């Protein structure tokens, strides 16, 4: 574990960053885009009563709204123009990925390379518009039906809200794509990362305030700090863990030259599914609580209210279903994003083989067997990471911010961004060596 953490810290060479002009431009562009995003989370929708909205959100923040509010950096509770955040685009991307594995025409586009990828990206954008309009309409109707929040309800409010929220999502989608191409890191992930990190100061202040009031003891607060550090440490180690399969390439002759056989590795990540399983599991389990919060029955009776009670944070049924859904989505999404048969076919096409395994179908079966075994470990890791903070949130009355999903997203995005920075530094150093070699060659002449 120590070597993984030390390697991650060593990747950030600030002296080298200062000398890499291209990298500095990318970093400044990324920071500027994220600042624009954060400013947009404070611009409210027109026609909203802030006090009534604040009171209504306080009653519903335990459901999906609380989860989305965390991802949006507080834009939901302020009902800002970026309230939908980048989530419709994330959902559209996942849906398109799922469809590529079941629709032959989309699967064919995926295999066409860059041209097919551009078409799939265009489909993702179209689906983003549809999902954003649908979700924006639901929010507009929900706000209008909640008495007192909308100052002037009517068709104009519904249409303007749908256009504003959909436009905000499309603008964030464009910003995310610009960060990915002209900045550092994955733009969509960094937008969600910025929203979560923006809540860090208020979460720390809220926890310290609970300690000052006596609601939390000093021992509990120190335990939370130690737990957070241990979880981050564990996430870094597990996200870097991989099973490497040995791949051999036989000798080959090109023209009159004979090339020696080569050896490489096929890396299989322990957690191939990433942060998708906890997000999906949390969203599904929080739907009953969200639906119950919009009920007008003051007594809270009915099937939805009863289900929401049993699926409350810390309840045994909630914990059991949460773990089961995380495990299910870990296997399901891994099967979607990694195709053993396609990998085996590519190895066979380039003459590669796993020692002791016949190329083709046998290789695909072996890779699938290994991937299934390590996914068991990955699913268990995700379950532990998400359940331990969930228990502390429930029984220690800690802020929702300290959930395992948020920590997992923050650490994963940080690692990915640092890795990209390191890659740009290596490219800059390589360019410097090439220039020096050219200068030496010119001097010798």
XYZ file of C-alpha atoms in Angstrom:
445
model
C 0.000 0.000 0.000
C 2.781 2.396 0.911
C 4.476 2.008 -2.463
C 1.207 2.800 -4.275
C 0.655 5.987 -2.284
C 4.284 7.063 -2.666
C 4.167 6.434 -6.416
C 0.980 8.510 -6.732
C 2.597 11.411 -4.865
C 5.804 11.115 -6.871
C 3.914 11.506 -10.132
C 3.310 15.177 -9.321
C 6.617 16.876 -10.071
C 5.752 20.544 -9.660
C 9.154 21.694 -10.890
C 8.660 19.827 -14.155
C 5.100 21.158 -14.464
C 6.409 24.720 -14.252
C 8.667 24.075 -17.256
C 6.000 22.406 -19.412
C 4.209 25.288 -21.126
C 1.635 23.122 -22.917
C 0.752 21.327 -19.692
C 0.362 24.642 -17.837
C -2.036 25.900 -20.510
C -4.104 22.736 -20.147
C -4.220 23.044 -16.364
C -5.251 26.716 -16.493
C -7.923 25.919 -19.070
C -9.297 23.144 -16.853
C -9.369 25.398 -13.784
C -11.087 28.185 -15.743
C -13.772 25.805 -17.051
C -14.443 24.460 -13.553
C -14.749 28.004 -12.188
C -17.375 28.756 -14.851
C -19.225 25.620 -13.786
C -19.127 26.604 -10.104
C -20.441 30.089 -10.886
C -23.365 28.559 -12.742
C -24.379 26.539 -9.679
C -25.219 29.845 -7.926
C -27.454 31.292 -10.677
C -31.043 30.367 -9.659
C -33.937 29.589 -11.956
C -36.275 32.562 -12.502
C -39.576 32.599 -10.630
C -38.440 30.552 -7.589
C -39.028 31.513 -3.938
C -35.673 30.682 -2.244
C -37.091 30.360 1.292
C -39.894 27.983 0.258
C -37.443 25.964 -1.844
C -35.016 25.671 1.064
C -37.737 24.397 3.374
C -39.046 21.906 0.804
C -35.571 20.592 0.040
C -34.851 20.061 3.739
C -37.752 17.579 3.829
C -36.618 15.696 0.717
C -32.826 15.722 0.928
C -32.660 12.174 2.236
C -33.695 10.794 -1.165
C -32.270 10.933 -4.646
C -32.253 14.730 -4.429
C -29.621 14.551 -1.675
C -27.433 12.320 -3.822
C -27.816 14.529 -6.903
C -27.261 17.642 -4.786
C -23.934 16.204 -3.642
C -22.891 15.486 -7.238
C -24.003 18.951 -8.414
C -22.182 20.868 -5.707
C -25.365 22.236 -4.099
C -27.002 23.321 -7.363
C -30.130 21.258 -6.620
C -30.859 22.835 -3.246
C -30.405 26.280 -4.846
C -32.314 25.104 -7.963
C -29.682 26.690 -10.165
C -29.440 26.565 -13.944
C -26.996 23.630 -13.553
C -29.320 21.667 -11.249
C -29.371 18.683 -13.628
C -25.583 18.798 -13.731
C -23.848 16.426 -16.139
C -25.888 13.419 -14.962
C -28.141 13.147 -18.089
C -24.995 12.938 -20.204
C -23.505 10.279 -17.903
C -26.767 8.309 -18.062
C -26.889 8.635 -21.866
C -23.285 7.421 -22.152
C -24.020 4.377 -20.008
C -27.197 3.575 -21.975
C -25.335 3.803 -25.301
C -22.594 1.559 -23.906
C -25.198 -0.992 -22.847
C -26.896 -0.849 -26.246
C -23.625 -1.447 -28.112
C -23.474 -4.896 -26.517
C -27.010 -5.922 -27.575
C -27.695 -3.992 -30.822
C -25.662 -5.403 -33.750
C -25.617 -2.115 -35.717
C -24.220 -0.175 -32.744
C -21.723 -2.938 -32.055
C -20.570 -2.609 -35.665
C -20.061 1.126 -35.198
C -17.949 0.444 -32.117
C -15.615 -1.743 -34.187
C -15.181 0.866 -36.943
C -12.698 2.855 -34.902
C -12.617 6.645 -34.812
C -15.423 7.170 -37.331
C -17.743 4.822 -35.457
C -16.865 6.449 -32.149
C -17.878 9.854 -33.514
C -21.273 8.496 -34.571
C -21.804 6.899 -31.146
C -20.855 10.191 -29.469
C -23.463 11.960 -31.593
C -26.096 9.430 -30.545
C -25.068 10.050 -26.934
C -25.602 13.791 -27.356
C -29.070 13.269 -28.863
C -30.035 10.938 -26.007
C -28.684 13.493 -23.525
C -31.109 16.091 -24.894
C -34.033 13.671 -24.535
C -33.128 12.680 -20.969
C -32.468 16.294 -19.954
C -35.848 17.446 -21.308
C -37.612 14.593 -19.531
C -35.888 15.269 -16.190
C -36.274 19.041 -16.511
C -40.007 18.639 -17.168
C -40.307 16.442 -14.078
C -38.519 19.045 -11.957
C -40.655 21.866 -13.354
C -43.902 19.990 -12.657
C -42.679 18.996 -9.187
C -41.760 22.577 -8.308
C -45.065 23.902 -9.564
C -47.094 21.279 -7.679
C -45.265 22.082 -4.423
C -47.222 25.040 -3.139
C -45.371 28.286 -2.570
C -42.103 27.517 -4.393
C -43.080 28.937 -7.782
C -44.053 32.596 -7.620
C -45.988 32.650 -10.911
C -46.969 29.077 -11.943
C -48.189 28.353 -15.425
C -47.122 27.180 -18.896
C -44.505 29.928 -19.205
C -42.735 28.733 -16.057
C -42.805 25.105 -17.250
C -41.378 25.922 -20.686
C -38.745 28.360 -19.411
C -37.600 25.917 -16.719
C -37.288 23.042 -19.196
C -35.305 25.192 -21.640
C -33.051 26.595 -18.921
C -32.236 23.268 -17.249
C -31.748 21.465 -20.567
C -29.533 24.278 -21.831
C -27.504 24.122 -18.610
C -26.896 20.402 -19.060
C -25.892 20.826 -22.718
C -23.528 23.641 -21.763
C -21.903 21.419 -19.112
C -21.670 18.597 -21.658
C -19.813 20.975 -23.999
C -17.550 22.157 -21.168
C -16.776 18.549 -20.271
C -15.827 17.732 -23.853
C -13.620 20.841 -24.032
C -11.831 19.848 -20.805
C -11.240 16.344 -22.161
C -9.782 17.609 -25.465
C -8.052 20.847 -24.393
C -7.521 20.382 -20.669
C -6.406 17.695 -18.228
C -8.448 14.667 -17.194
C -11.915 13.467 -18.115
C -14.192 16.511 -18.286
C -17.405 14.837 -17.101
C -15.677 13.177 -14.155
C -13.955 16.417 -13.169
C -17.290 18.290 -13.144
C -18.755 15.735 -10.721
C -15.491 15.820 -8.748
C -15.672 19.617 -8.449
C -19.256 19.410 -7.206
C -18.353 16.929 -4.466
C -15.186 18.742 -3.378
C -17.100 22.040 -3.213
C -19.077 20.559 -0.300
C -15.934 19.637 1.644
C -15.535 22.909 3.631
C -19.202 23.001 4.680
C -19.126 19.285 5.578
C -16.047 19.765 7.768
C -17.556 22.867 9.362
C -20.831 21.021 10.001
C -19.009 18.116 11.637
C -16.979 20.444 13.865
C -20.147 22.323 14.799
C -21.777 19.049 15.843
C -18.721 18.391 17.986
C -18.903 21.854 19.560
C -22.560 21.344 20.397
C -21.825 17.972 21.968
C -23.771 15.958 19.390
C -20.521 14.263 18.332
C -17.713 13.365 20.713
C -14.078 14.144 19.969
C -13.350 10.430 19.763
C -15.973 10.001 17.017
C -14.620 12.959 15.015
C -11.056 11.632 15.251
C -12.342 8.207 14.277
C -13.973 9.692 11.188
C -10.695 11.378 10.179
C -8.764 8.129 10.616
C -11.477 6.203 8.770
C -11.458 8.649 5.838
C -7.660 8.441 5.567
C -7.754 4.638 5.724
C -10.508 4.452 3.097
C -8.593 6.771 0.744
C -5.453 4.699 1.243
C -7.370 1.486 0.575
C -9.077 2.905 -2.535
C -5.723 3.986 -4.022
C -4.306 0.514 -3.471
C -7.317 -1.360 -4.850
C -7.833 0.914 -7.873
C -4.217 0.291 -8.896
C -4.461 -3.464 -8.308
C -4.605 -5.607 -11.430
C -4.090 -9.158 -12.590
C -1.591 -9.270 -15.433
C -1.874 -12.176 -17.855
C 1.337 -13.141 -19.647
C 1.095 -12.814 -23.443
C 3.713 -14.330 -25.744
C 4.290 -13.386 -29.378
C 6.223 -15.921 -31.491
C 9.180 -15.203 -33.745
C 8.223 -13.613 -37.042
C 10.012 -12.879 -40.276
C 9.534 -9.594 -42.133
C 11.370 -9.682 -45.454
C 14.870 -10.980 -44.815
C 14.868 -10.032 -41.137
C 13.878 -12.360 -38.305
C 12.353 -10.722 -35.234
C 12.645 -12.384 -31.838
C 9.541 -13.374 -29.926
C 8.164 -10.758 -27.548
C 6.467 -10.919 -24.180
C 3.852 -8.524 -22.846
C 1.014 -8.489 -20.336
C -2.757 -8.144 -20.548
C -3.744 -6.065 -17.477
C -7.132 -6.845 -15.910
C -8.190 -4.270 -13.334
C -9.525 -5.552 -10.050
C -12.373 -3.037 -10.279
C -13.254 -2.843 -13.963
C -16.700 -1.311 -13.334
C -15.345 1.807 -11.587
C -17.815 3.944 -9.624
C -20.905 2.933 -11.634
C -22.199 0.184 -9.246
C -22.451 2.415 -6.122
C -24.090 5.257 -8.099
C -26.695 2.957 -9.663
C -27.374 1.144 -6.375
C -27.769 4.404 -4.433
C -30.091 5.893 -7.046
C -32.397 2.856 -7.095
C -32.615 2.550 -3.306
C -33.290 6.257 -2.798
C -36.200 6.360 -5.257
C -38.832 5.272 -2.654
C -37.636 7.932 -0.188
C -37.824 10.591 -2.892
C -41.314 9.518 -3.973
C -42.492 9.470 -0.356
C -41.186 13.006 0.225
C -43.526 14.331 -2.466
C -46.622 12.688 -1.004
C -49.280 15.013 0.319
C -50.541 12.596 2.978
C -49.431 14.070 6.330
C -49.651 10.703 8.078
C -47.159 9.151 5.676
C -49.267 6.056 5.015
C -49.296 3.975 1.883
C -47.061 1.430 0.178
C -44.437 3.971 -0.916
C -44.166 5.485 2.572
C -43.878 2.033 4.176
C -41.231 0.969 1.661
C -39.324 4.211 2.238
C -39.353 3.517 5.991
C -37.850 0.046 5.579
C -35.304 1.374 3.076
C -34.100 4.205 5.304
C -30.386 4.747 5.917
C -28.965 2.200 8.341
C -31.934 -0.171 8.140
C -31.008 -3.873 7.673
C -33.049 -4.175 4.462
C -31.344 -1.095 3.012
C -27.875 -2.449 3.807
C -28.693 -5.868 2.389
C -30.149 -4.539 -0.859
C -27.370 -1.959 -1.181
C -24.706 -4.682 -1.009
C -26.640 -6.954 -3.393
C -27.130 -4.194 -5.981
C -23.472 -3.140 -5.838
C -22.376 -6.733 -6.461
C -24.903 -7.163 -9.284
C -23.922 -3.951 -11.083
C -20.216 -4.709 -10.608
C -20.582 -7.958 -12.573
C -23.114 -6.532 -15.025
C -21.129 -3.429 -15.979
C -17.860 -5.392 -16.149
C -19.508 -7.715 -18.668
C -20.601 -4.675 -20.683
C -17.279 -2.802 -20.836
C -14.952 -5.813 -21.258
C -15.529 -8.474 -23.923
C -13.253 -11.537 -23.435
C -14.156 -12.936 -26.863
C -13.165 -9.707 -28.617
C -9.908 -9.572 -26.643
C -9.107 -13.195 -27.536
C -9.820 -12.531 -31.221
C -7.487 -9.507 -31.218
C -4.711 -11.552 -29.611
C -5.151 -14.316 -32.187
C -5.161 -11.792 -35.034
C -1.777 -10.384 -33.917
C -0.284 -13.810 -33.187
C -0.360 -13.462 -29.390
C -1.250 -16.294 -27.035
C -1.387 -17.090 -23.328
C 1.137 -19.838 -22.450
C -0.636 -23.165 -22.021
C -3.941 -21.886 -23.460
C -5.046 -22.500 -27.042
C -5.827 -19.313 -29.012
C -9.429 -18.438 -29.805
C -12.328 -19.854 -27.798
C -10.153 -21.390 -25.052
C -8.387 -18.078 -24.510
C -11.725 -16.248 -24.250
C -12.954 -18.783 -21.675
C -9.747 -18.442 -19.653
C -9.880 -14.624 -19.666
C -13.554 -14.714 -18.682
C -12.791 -17.118 -15.825
C -9.964 -14.924 -14.485
C -12.045 -11.759 -14.898
C -14.982 -13.308 -13.009
C -12.738 -14.274 -10.092
C -11.109 -10.885 -9.714
C -14.501 -9.185 -10.102
C -15.612 -11.066 -6.982
C -12.802 -9.319 -5.107
C -13.606 -6.002 -6.783
C -17.309 -6.249 -5.907
C -16.450 -7.110 -2.290
C -14.105 -4.111 -2.161
C -16.810 -1.760 -3.460
C -19.326 -3.175 -0.979
C -17.011 -2.665 1.997
C -16.008 0.836 0.892
C -19.648 1.913 0.539
C -21.172 0.143 3.555
C -18.708 1.206 6.266
C -19.245 4.970 5.733
C -22.984 4.291 5.339
C -23.064 2.758 8.803
C -21.217 5.741 10.254
C -23.583 8.140 8.491
C -26.556 6.338 10.003
C -25.411 5.668 13.552
C -23.046 8.590 14.140
C -25.267 11.236 12.461
C -22.453 12.325 10.159
C -23.092 14.437 7.036
C -24.196 12.528 3.918
C -21.047 13.858 2.270
C -18.893 11.218 3.930
C -20.495 8.412 1.940
C -18.290 5.803 0.294
C -19.517 6.750 -3.185
C -18.262 10.324 -2.862
C -14.859 9.230 -1.549
C -14.561 6.653 -4.309
C -15.330 9.231 -7.009
C -12.941 11.832 -5.577
C -10.018 9.423 -5.224
C -10.577 7.731 -8.609
C -10.818 11.026 -10.513
C -7.758 12.373 -8.695
C -5.732 9.292 -9.621
C -6.823 9.476 -13.258
C -5.997 13.191 -13.504
C -2.594 12.743 -11.860
C -1.835 9.901 -14.279
C -2.666 12.174 -17.239
C -0.468 14.952 -15.837
C 2.352 12.441 -15.494
C 1.814 11.321 -19.095
C 2.067 14.906 -20.364
C 5.262 15.393 -18.325
C 6.820 12.297 -19.890
C 5.873 13.556 -23.355
C 7.418 16.952 -22.554
C 10.638 15.320 -21.322
C 10.772 13.155 -24.452
C 10.403 16.223 -26.674
C 13.219 17.886 -24.748
C 15.516 14.900 -25.278
C 14.717 14.860 -29.004
C 15.560 18.579 -29.303
C 18.857 18.072 -27.461
C 19.751 15.164 -29.740
C 19.038 17.284 -32.818
C 21.208 20.126 -31.464
C 24.079 17.740 -30.807
C 23.770 16.343 -34.319
C 23.779 19.853 -35.801
C 26.930 20.797 -33.814
C 28.791 17.704 -34.983
C 28.100 18.644 -38.588
